[in-house]
Coordinates of C-alpha atoms in Angstrom, one line a residue:
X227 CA 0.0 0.0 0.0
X228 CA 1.2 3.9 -0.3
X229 CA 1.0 6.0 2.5
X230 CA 3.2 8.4 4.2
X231 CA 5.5 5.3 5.8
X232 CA 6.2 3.7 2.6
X233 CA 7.3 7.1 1.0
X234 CA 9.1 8.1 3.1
X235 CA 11.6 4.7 3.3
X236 CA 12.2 6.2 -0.2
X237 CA 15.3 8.0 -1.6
X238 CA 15.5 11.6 -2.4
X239 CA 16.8 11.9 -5.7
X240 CA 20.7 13.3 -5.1
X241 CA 20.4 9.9 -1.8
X242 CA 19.6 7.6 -4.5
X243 CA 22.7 8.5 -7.1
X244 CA 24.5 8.0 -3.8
X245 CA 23.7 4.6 -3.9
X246 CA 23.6 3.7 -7.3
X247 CA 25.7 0.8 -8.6
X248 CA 24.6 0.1 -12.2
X249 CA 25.0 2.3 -14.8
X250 CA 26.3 5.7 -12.3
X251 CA 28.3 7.6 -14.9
X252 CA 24.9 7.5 -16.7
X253 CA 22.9 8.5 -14.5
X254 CA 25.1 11.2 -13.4
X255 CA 25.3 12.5 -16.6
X256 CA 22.1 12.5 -17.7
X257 CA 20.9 14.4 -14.4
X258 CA 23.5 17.2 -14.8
X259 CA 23.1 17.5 -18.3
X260 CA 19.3 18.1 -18.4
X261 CA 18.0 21.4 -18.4
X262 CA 14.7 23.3 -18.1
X263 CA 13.9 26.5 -20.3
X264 CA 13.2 29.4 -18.1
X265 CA 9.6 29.1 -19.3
X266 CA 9.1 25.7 -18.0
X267 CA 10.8 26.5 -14.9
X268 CA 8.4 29.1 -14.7
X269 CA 5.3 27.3 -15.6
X270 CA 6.0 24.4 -13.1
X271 CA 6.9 26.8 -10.5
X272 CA 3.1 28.6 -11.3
X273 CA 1.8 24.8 -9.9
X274 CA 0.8 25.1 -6.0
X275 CA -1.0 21.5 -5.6
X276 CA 1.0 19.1 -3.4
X277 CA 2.1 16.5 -5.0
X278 CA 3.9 13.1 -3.8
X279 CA 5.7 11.8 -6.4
X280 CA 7.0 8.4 -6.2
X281 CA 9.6 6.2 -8.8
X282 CA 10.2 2.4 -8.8
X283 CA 13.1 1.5 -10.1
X284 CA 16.8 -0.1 -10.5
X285 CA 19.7 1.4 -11.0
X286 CA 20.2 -1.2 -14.4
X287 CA 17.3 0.1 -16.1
X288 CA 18.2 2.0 -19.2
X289 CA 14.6 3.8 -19.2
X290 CA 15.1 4.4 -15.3
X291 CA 19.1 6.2 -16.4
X292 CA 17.3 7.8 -19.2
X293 CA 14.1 8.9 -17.6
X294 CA 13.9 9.8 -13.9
X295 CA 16.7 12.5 -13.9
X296 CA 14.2 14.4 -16.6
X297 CA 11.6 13.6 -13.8
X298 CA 14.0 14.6 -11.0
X299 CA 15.0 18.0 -12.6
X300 CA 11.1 18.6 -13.4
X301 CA 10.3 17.8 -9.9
X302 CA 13.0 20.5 -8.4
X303 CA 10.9 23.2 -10.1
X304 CA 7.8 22.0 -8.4
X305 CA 7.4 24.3 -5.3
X306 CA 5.4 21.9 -3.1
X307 CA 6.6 18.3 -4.7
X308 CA 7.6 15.5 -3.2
X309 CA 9.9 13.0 -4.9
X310 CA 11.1 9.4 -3.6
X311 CA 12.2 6.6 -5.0
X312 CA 12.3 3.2 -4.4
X313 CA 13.9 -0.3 -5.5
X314 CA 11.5 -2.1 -7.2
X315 CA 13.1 -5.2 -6.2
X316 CA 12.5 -4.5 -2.4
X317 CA 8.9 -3.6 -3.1
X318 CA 7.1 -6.2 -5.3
X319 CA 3.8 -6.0 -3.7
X320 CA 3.8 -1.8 -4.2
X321 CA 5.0 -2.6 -7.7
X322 CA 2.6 -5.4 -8.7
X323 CA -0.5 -2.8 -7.5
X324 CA 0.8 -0.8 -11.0
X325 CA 1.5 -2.8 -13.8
X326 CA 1.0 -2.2 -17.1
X327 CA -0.5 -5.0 -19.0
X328 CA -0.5 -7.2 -16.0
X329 CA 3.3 -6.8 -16.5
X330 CA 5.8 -5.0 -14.3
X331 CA 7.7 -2.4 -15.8
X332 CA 10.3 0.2 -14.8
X333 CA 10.4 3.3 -14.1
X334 CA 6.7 3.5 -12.2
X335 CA 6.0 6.5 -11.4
X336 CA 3.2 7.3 -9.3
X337 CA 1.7 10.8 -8.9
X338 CA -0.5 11.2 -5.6
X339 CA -1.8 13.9 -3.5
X340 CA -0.6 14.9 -0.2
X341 CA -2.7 12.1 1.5
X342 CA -1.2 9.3 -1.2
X343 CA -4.6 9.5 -3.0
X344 CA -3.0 8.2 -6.6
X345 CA -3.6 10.6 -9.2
X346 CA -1.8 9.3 -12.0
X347 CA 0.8 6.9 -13.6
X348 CA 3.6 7.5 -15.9
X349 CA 5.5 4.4 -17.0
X350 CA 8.5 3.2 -18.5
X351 CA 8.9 5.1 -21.3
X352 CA 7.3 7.9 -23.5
X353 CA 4.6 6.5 -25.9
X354 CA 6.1 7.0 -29.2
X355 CA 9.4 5.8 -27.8
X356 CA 8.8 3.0 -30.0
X357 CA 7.8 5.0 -33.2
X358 CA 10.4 7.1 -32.3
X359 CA 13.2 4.7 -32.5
X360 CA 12.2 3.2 -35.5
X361 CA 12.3 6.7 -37.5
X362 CA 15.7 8.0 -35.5
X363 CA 18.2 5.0 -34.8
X364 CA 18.6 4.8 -38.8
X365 CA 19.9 8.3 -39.4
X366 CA 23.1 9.5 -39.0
X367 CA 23.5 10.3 -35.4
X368 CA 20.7 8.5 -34.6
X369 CA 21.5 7.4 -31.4
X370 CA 22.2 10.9 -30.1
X371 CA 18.8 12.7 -31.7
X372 CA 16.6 9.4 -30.4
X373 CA 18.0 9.9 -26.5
X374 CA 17.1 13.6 -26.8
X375 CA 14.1 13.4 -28.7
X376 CA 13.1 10.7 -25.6
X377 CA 13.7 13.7 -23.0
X378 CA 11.9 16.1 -24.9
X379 CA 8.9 13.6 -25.0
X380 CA 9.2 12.4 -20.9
X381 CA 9.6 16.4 -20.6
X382 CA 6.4 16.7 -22.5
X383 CA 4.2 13.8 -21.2
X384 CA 4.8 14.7 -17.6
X385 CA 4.1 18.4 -18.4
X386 CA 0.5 17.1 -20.1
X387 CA 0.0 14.8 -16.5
X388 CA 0.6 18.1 -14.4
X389 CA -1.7 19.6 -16.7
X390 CA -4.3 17.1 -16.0
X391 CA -4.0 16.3 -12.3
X392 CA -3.2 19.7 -11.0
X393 CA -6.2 21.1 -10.5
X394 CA -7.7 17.8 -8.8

């Protein structure tokens, strides 16, 4: 179940690149290389609601390195956010209550309010990630355009949840 306990036996964000293992250069990377506009800083700044926000995930996860510091950053801006997250591995039965499919897939992240109400569910990966690597791992440079073209979409998805769930 999520409640206030669980959350909190989470990691902040900088606690958990303390920790991870897999992948840290990555990870590392990824979160200090990500920026916000100053518009979107702004715009997610303009967003009172309190929000928990909560990530399963493990450190070998390639959409969990490429994913969550977009997330992370996003969450910074957020003037009354909460972020945590926590090893999926350790927490089966939270991670089981939000599959996709019937399958469990990494990053989960769960959206609640401040009394761990869910609100909404982002998971794994953009939606056209798929659609997206098909058209840009082909072209020159591919690799490079699909990675940031998958920010710009996580960016964009989580800007649409906000949208949706801010005002609930």
């Amino acid at each position: 179940m999520l409640d206030k306990n669980r959350f909190d036996t989470g990691y902040d964000f900088a606690d958990y690149l303390k920790i991870v293992v897999a992948r840290k250069d990555d990870w590392l990377k990824n979160y200090q290389e990500f920026r916000l506009t100053e518009a979107e800083n702004k715009k997610l700044a303009s967003i009172s609601k309190r929000f928990n926000i909560l990530a399963l995930s493990e450190d070998w996860c390639g959409d969990s390195v490429r994913n969550l510091p977009v997330i992370a950053r996003m969450v910074e801006a957020l003037p009354n956010a909460k972020f945590k997250i926590l090893t999926r591995d350790d927490n089966l039965d939270l991670m089981q209550k939000f599959t996709a499919d019937g399958k469990m897939r990494i990053p989960t992240v769960i959206f609640s309010d401040e009394k761990f109400k869910v609100l909404a569910l982002w998971i794994e990966e953009p939606k056209n990630a798929p659609q997206l690597k098909q058209k840009l791992l082909s072209e020159p440079d591919g690799k490079e355009k699909y990675l940031a073209a998958l920010k710009e979409e996580v960016k964009q998805e989580i800007f649409s949840l906000l949208d949706e769930i801010k005002d609930r």
